[in-house]
Amino acid sequence: MIPLRPLDVGDVLGGTFAAFGRHWKPLVGVAAVVHAAALLLVGGAAALAFWGNVDTFDALERADRNGTAVASHVTSLAVSFGLVAVLGAVCLLFATATTQAASAVALQEAVLGRPTTFRAVWRRAVRRVPAVAGALLLPALAAAVLTVLLMIGYVGLMMAVVEDVGGDAANWLAAVGLLGGLLLVPVVVWLWVRFAFAPAVAVFESAGAMQALRRSARLVRGSWWRIFGISLLVYAMAWTASWLIQIPFSLLGMFSLVPSMAVAPDTGEEMSLVQMALAVGGYVLIVLVGSFVSQIVVIFFPQLATGLLYVDQRIRREHLAPALAEAAYGPPPPPRH
C-alpha cells in the first residue's frame, strides 16, 4: 500500500485513500455501531432527565409569571442536564477512542497487505479502547479548558456590549476568557501534535496510555512542524470534502419538500398534518444520511493519515521498512552454504 521508504506528502495522501478504499466496510461498520450506541444512550438519558423534571419546568413557568425565581428548581435542572452533558462527553470520548483504535487496526492490516473483516477489527479495537481513551484524555482536557474559557469570554463580551449589563465584572469576564483562550490556543495545538501518534502507538505496539503518550512525544520530537503541516492539510481536505458531500444531500432534502408543500390540485386544500410530518421527516432523514456520510470522511481520513505519519517516523528513525517487509512477505530464506 505504501513504499517501504520515508514517505512524502503524496505517499501519505495516497496511502490514506488506499487504506480507506480497502477497509471502508469494517471502518464504517464500527463507526455506525459506536455512534448509534452513544446517541441512544445520551438521548435516553436526556429523555429521562426531561421526564423527571416536568414538574420543575411547570414550577419555573409559574414562578416566572409571578415575577419570582426558585433557586432550588434551577439547581435541579442544572444538576440533571449537567449529568447528561457529562455522560455525553464520556460517550464521545469512548466513541472517538473506538474509531481511532479501529483506524489503527485497519491501517496496520492495510500496510501489511492483509485483508480484514468487521469482526476482526472490532475485536482488536475494543481491546485497545481503554488505552486509546487514556491517551486521548490529556489533549481532550486541554481542548475542553480552551472551550470553556472561550465560552466565558463570549458570554462576558455579550453582557458588556450587546446587553450592556454586568458593568466592570462583565468586562473582566470577557477579558479573562478571551485572552486566556487565545493564549491557550498554541498550547492546545502543541499538545495535539505532540501526542498525535499516541492512539496508533497504543494499537500498533500494544502500549498503555502513558507509555503511548511518551512514545508519541519521542517520535514527534524534531519533526513537529512537518507533522503539523501535513495534519493540517489532511484536516482541511477532510472538512472541505465533508462540506461538498453535504451539499447534494441538502439540495435533495429541499427538493423532497416541494411536492408535499404544494396545494392539492383537486380540493385546493393545504396538506394535512400527517403529510407535513412525513415531508419534514423525509427531509431530516436525507440530511442525516448526508451528515453521516460526510462525518465518516472527517472521522477516518485524518486518523488514517496520522497513522501513516507514525509509520513514516518509524521508517525514518527506526528502520521499520525491513520489519514491515518481513511481516508482510515472511522472513527471507536462509543462505545456502
C-alpha positions as semicolon CSV with decimal commas, in nm:
position;residue;x (nm);y (nm);z (nm)
1;M;0,000;0,000;0,000
2;I;0,292;0,236;0,069
3;P;0,655;0,234;-0,049
4;L;0,891;0,097;0,212
5;R;1,092;0,417;0,239
6;P;1,041;0,758;0,404
7;L;0,705;0,891;0,290
8;D;0,639;1,228;0,130
9;V;0,308;1,414;0,130
10;G;0,185;1,235;-0,181
11;D;0,262;0,895;-0,030
12;V;0,070;0,984;0,287
13;L;-0,235;1,106;0,095
14;G;-0,227;0,815;-0,148
15;G;-0,185;0,565;0,135
16;T;-0,476;0,721;0,323
17;F;-0,710;0,682;0,026
18;A;-0,582;0,328;-0,039
19;A;-0,629;0,219;0,323
20;F;-0,983;0,355;0,338
21;G;-1,064;0,205;-0,003
22;R;-0,952;-0,140;0,112
23;H;-1,113;-0,142;0,456
24;W;-1,401;0,106;0,443
25;K;-1,663;-0,157;0,524
26;P;-1,536;-0,255;0,872
27;L;-1,447;0,107;0,949
28;V;-1,793;0,238;0,859
29;G;-1,950;-0,053;1,048
30;V;-1,756;0,027;1,365
31;A;-1,839;0,398;1,339
32;A;-2,208;0,325;1,287
33;V;-2,228;0,090;1,586
34;V;-2,044;0,308;1,838
35;H;-2,207;0,637;1,739
36;A;-2,554;0,484;1,730
37;A;-2,498;0,336;2,077
38;A;-2,370;0,670;2,207
39;L;-2,665;0,855;2,055
40;L;-2,918;0,613;2,206
41;L;-2,753;0,629;2,548
42;V;-2,730;1,008;2,562
43;G;-3,073;1,053;2,406
44;G;-3,227;0,816;2,659
45;A;-3,055;0,998;2,946
46;A;-3,178;1,334;2,817
47;A;-3,533;1,199;2,784
48;L;-3,522;1,067;3,140
49;A;-3,387;1,400;3,267
50;F;-3,664;1,586;3,090
51;W;-3,932;1,344;3,209
52;G;-3,807;1,363;3,566
53;N;-3,816;1,744;3,565
54;V;-4,159;1,804;3,414
55;D;-4,287;1,936;3,747
56;T;-3,978;2,154;3,776
57;F;-4,049;2,314;3,438
58;D;-4,409;2,380;3,545
59;A;-4,292;2,535;3,873
60;L;-4,043;2,758;3,692
61;E;-4,311;2,869;3,447
62;R;-4,544;2,962;3,732
63;A;-4,262;3,139;3,915
64;D;-4,178;3,338;3,604
65;R;-4,538;3,453;3,570
66;N;-4,531;3,570;3,930
67;G;-4,202;3,752;3,879
68;T;-4,009;3,531;4,120
69;A;-3,726;3,283;4,080
70;V;-3,690;2,949;4,254
71;A;-3,323;2,866;4,306
72;S;-3,388;2,503;4,402
73;H;-3,566;2,433;4,072
74;V;-3,289;2,595;3,871
75;T;-3,033;2,389;4,062
76;S;-3,228;2,070;3,998
77;L;-3,233;2,135;3,624
78;A;-2,864;2,229;3,620
79;V;-2,766;1,908;3,801
80;S;-2,986;1,683;3,587
81;F;-2,881;1,815;3,249
82;G;-2,524;1,868;3,369
83;L;-2,504;1,494;3,433
84;V;-2,641;1,434;3,084
85;A;-2,368;1,661;2,944
86;V;-2,100;1,470;3,137
87;L;-2,240;1,141;3,007
88;G;-2,232;1,284;2,655
89;A;-1,867;1,385;2,694
90;V;-1,775;1,036;2,821
91;C;-1,965;0,869;2,535
92;L;-1,796;1,096;2,284
93;L;-1,452;1,013;2,429
94;F;-1,510;0,638;2,407
95;A;-1,670;0,661;2,061
96;T;-1,369;0,858;1,939
97;A;-1,132;0,611;2,105
98;T;-1,307;0,319;1,937
99;T;-1,290;0,475;1,590
100;Q;-0,925;0,573;1,648
101;A;-0,841;0,217;1,752
102;A;-1,033;0,075;1,455
103;S;-0,846;0,308;1,219
104;A;-0,511;0,193;1,356
105;V;-0,611;-0,175;1,330
106;A;-0,729;-0,137;0,970
107;L;-0,421;0,065;0,878
108;Q;-0,186;-0,196;1,021
109;E;-0,352;-0,466;0,812
110;A;-0,351;-0,243;0,503
111;V;0,021;-0,161;0,538
112;L;0,097;-0,532;0,559
113;G;-0,131;-0,602;0,263
114;R;-0,363;-0,829;0,457
115;P;-0,745;-0,839;0,432
116;T;-0,959;-0,797;0,740
117;T;-1,321;-0,817;0,848
118;F;-1,556;-0,621;1,072
119;R;-1,532;-0,885;1,344
120;A;-1,150;-0,881;1,344
121;V;-1,132;-0,502;1,351
122;W;-1,398;-0,480;1,621
123;R;-1,231;-0,736;1,850
124;R;-0,886;-0,577;1,833
125;A;-1,021;-0,223;1,855
126;V;-1,238;-0,293;2,162
127;R;-0,942;-0,446;2,346
128;R;-0,737;-0,129;2,291
129;V;-1,014;0,124;2,368
130;P;-0,913;0,186;2,734
131;A;-0,552;0,262;2,636
132;V;-0,655;0,482;2,344
133;A;-0,913;0,666;2,558
134;G;-0,649;0,730;2,823
135;A;-0,410;0,862;2,557
136;L;-0,680;1,095;2,423
137;L;-0,776;1,226;2,767
138;L;-0,496;1,482;2,813
139;P;-0,546;1,657;2,476
140;A;-0,923;1,638;2,528
141;L;-0,898;1,806;2,868
142;A;-0,682;2,084;2,721
143;A;-0,937;2,137;2,443
144;A;-1,220;2,138;2,700
145;V;-1,046;2,406;2,909
146;L;-0,994;2,613;2,594
147;T;-1,362;2,579;2,501
148;V;-1,478;2,680;2,850
149;L;-1,251;2,987;2,852
150;L;-1,372;3,099;2,509
151;M;-1,735;3,048;2,612
152;I;-1,679;3,252;2,930
153;G;-1,519;3,528;2,725
154;Y;-1,804;3,524;2,473
155;V;-2,069;3,546;2,747
156;G;-1,885;3,830;2,914
157;L;-1,849;4,011;2,582
158;M;-2,220;3,977;2,509
159;M;-2,309;4,104;2,855
160;A;-2,079;4,403;2,819
161;V;-2,151;4,501;2,459
162;V;-2,487;4,366;2,348
163;E;-2,687;4,360;2,667
164;D;-2,491;4,641;2,836
165;V;-2,522;4,471;3,174
166;G;-2,275;4,348;3,428
167;G;-2,056;4,658;3,435
168;D;-1,690;4,604;3,517
169;A;-1,750;4,240;3,608
170;A;-1,865;4,166;3,253
171;N;-1,561;4,344;3,109
172;W;-1,325;4,143;3,330
173;L;-1,509;3,822;3,240
174;A;-1,471;3,894;2,870
175;A;-1,104;3,990;2,904
176;V;-1,006;3,688;3,114
177;G;-1,199;3,441;2,899
178;L;-1,093;3,566;2,556
179;L;-0,733;3,645;2,643
180;G;-0,694;3,321;2,836
181;G;-0,844;3,125;2,548
182;L;-0,622;3,293;2,288
183;L;-0,312;3,231;2,498
184;L;-0,412;2,867;2,542
185;V;-0,460;2,802;2,166
186;P;-0,085;2,748;2,096
187;V;-0,061;2,512;2,394
188;V;-0,355;2,303;2,272
189;V;-0,214;2,286;1,919
190;W;0,129;2,188;2,054
191;L;-0,022;1,910;2,265
192;W;-0,238;1,792;1,976
193;V;0,066;1,741;1,751
194;R;0,298;1,615;2,026
195;F;0,058;1,336;2,124
196;A;-0,092;1,275;1,777
197;F;0,070;0,929;1,747
198;A;-0,049;0,803;2,086
199;P;-0,358;0,615;1,955
200;A;-0,152;0,444;1,684
201;V;0,117;0,352;1,939
202;A;-0,147;0,208;2,173
203;V;-0,267;-0,024;1,895
204;F;0,048;-0,099;1,690
205;E;0,269;-0,154;1,995
206;S;0,002;-0,262;2,248
207;A;0,117;0,018;2,479
208;G;-0,062;0,165;2,779
209;A;-0,192;0,519;2,783
210;M;0,107;0,690;2,950
211;Q;0,356;0,481;2,757
212;A;0,181;0,574;2,431
213;L;0,194;0,945;2,519
214;R;0,566;0,931;2,597
215;R;0,638;0,729;2,284
216;S;0,443;0,974;2,066
217;A;0,635;1,268;2,213
218;R;0,967;1,099;2,130
219;L;0,863;1,020;1,772
220;V;0,733;1,374;1,709
221;R;1,042;1,543;1,855
222;G;1,236;1,717;1,576
223;S;0,954;1,679;1,319
224;W;0,680;1,885;1,487
225;W;0,635;2,136;1,206
226;R;0,629;1,871;0,933
227;I;0,368;1,664;1,116
228;F;0,166;1,975;1,197
229;G;0,167;2,093;0,833
230;I;0,065;1,757;0,686
231;S;-0,201;1,703;0,954
232;L;-0,343;2,050;0,894
233;L;-0,357;1,982;0,519
234;V;-0,536;1,649;0,573
235;Y;-0,791;1,802;0,811
236;A;-0,857;2,089;0,568
237;M;-0,911;1,841;0,285
238;A;-1,140;1,626;0,500
239;W;-1,356;1,920;0,612
240;T;-1,378;2,053;0,256
241;A;-1,480;1,711;0,126
242;S;-1,733;1,681;0,408
243;W;-1,888;2,015;0,315
244;L;-1,904;1,921;-0,054
245;I;-2,067;1,587;0,030
246;Q;-2,340;1,756;0,237
247;I;-2,442;1,996;-0,044
248;P;-2,620;1,743;-0,271
249;F;-2,795;1,582;0,026
250;S;-2,919;1,923;0,145
251;L;-3,046;2,008;-0,204
252;L;-3,213;1,669;-0,238
253;G;-3,379;1,720;0,100
254;M;-3,513;2,062;-0,002
255;F;-3,645;1,925;-0,331
256;S;-3,821;1,646;-0,139
257;L;-4,023;1,914;0,043
258;V;-4,151;2,084;-0,273
259;P;-4,423;1,834;-0,381
260;S;-4,563;1,799;-0,030
261;M;-4,591;2,175;0,017
262;A;-4,791;2,223;-0,297
263;V;-5,168;2,273;-0,276
264;A;-5,368;1,965;-0,365
265;P;-5,497;2,016;-0,725
266;D;-5,836;1,852;-0,673
267;T;-5,952;2,006;-0,349
268;G;-5,740;2,318;-0,326
269;E;-5,673;2,234;0,038
270;E;-5,337;2,254;0,205
271;M;-5,162;1,936;0,310
272;S;-5,260;1,769;0,634
273;L;-5,053;1,747;0,948
274;V;-4,959;1,387;0,861
275;Q;-4,834;1,493;0,517
276;M;-4,635;1,772;0,673
277;A;-4,480;1,535;0,926
278;L;-4,386;1,287;0,651
279;A;-4,233;1,564;0,440
280;V;-4,027;1,704;0,727
281;G;-3,930;1,352;0,835
282;G;-3,807;1,271;0,484
283;Y;-3,604;1,592;0,474
284;V;-3,447;1,521;0,813
285;L;-3,368;1,161;0,711
286;I;-3,192;1,272;0,391
287;V;-2,992;1,538;0,574
288;L;-2,894;1,290;0,846
289;V;-2,772;1,041;0,586
290;G;-2,564;1,314;0,423
291;S;-2,429;1,420;0,760
292;F;-2,331;1,063;0,846
293;V;-2,153;1,010;0,512
294;S;-1,967;1,339;0,546
295;Q;-1,869;1,268;0,905
296;I;-1,719;0,934;0,801
297;V;-1,471;1,134;0,591
298;V;-1,392;1,370;0,880
299;I;-1,356;1,083;1,126
300;F;-1,136;0,839;0,937
301;F;-0,923;1,025;0,682
302;P;-0,726;1,234;0,937
303;Q;-0,685;0,931;1,165
304;L;-0,553;0,712;0,883
305;A;-0,317;0,988;0,768
306;T;-0,187;1,034;1,124
307;G;-0,129;0,660;1,147
308;L;0,074;0,671;0,825
309;L;0,279;0,959;0,963
310;Y;0,352;0,737;1,265
311;V;0,469;0,459;1,032
312;D;0,676;0,714;0,839
313;Q;0,850;0,837;1,154
314;R;0,939;0,481;1,250
315;I;1,072;0,415;0,899
316;R;1,288;0,728;0,920
317;R;1,417;0,676;1,274
318;E;1,397;0,305;1,349
319;H;1,441;0,147;1,002
320;L;1,097;-0,013;1,020
321;A;1,085;-0,093;0,646
322;P;1,269;-0,431;0,667
323;A;1,046;-0,539;0,956
324;L;0,734;-0,444;0,756
325;A;0,859;-0,639;0,454
326;E;0,931;-0,943;0,669
327;A;0,589;-0,922;0,837
328;A;0,415;-0,890;0,501
329;Y;0,607;-1,149;0,300
330;G;0,767;-1,364;0,563
331;P;1,135;-1,393;0,658
332;P;1,389;-1,437;0,378
333;P;1,517;-1,792;0,315
334;P;1,840;-1,887;0,495
335;P;2,156;-1,855;0,284
336;R;2,289;-2,171;0,120
337;H;2,638;-2,292;0,207
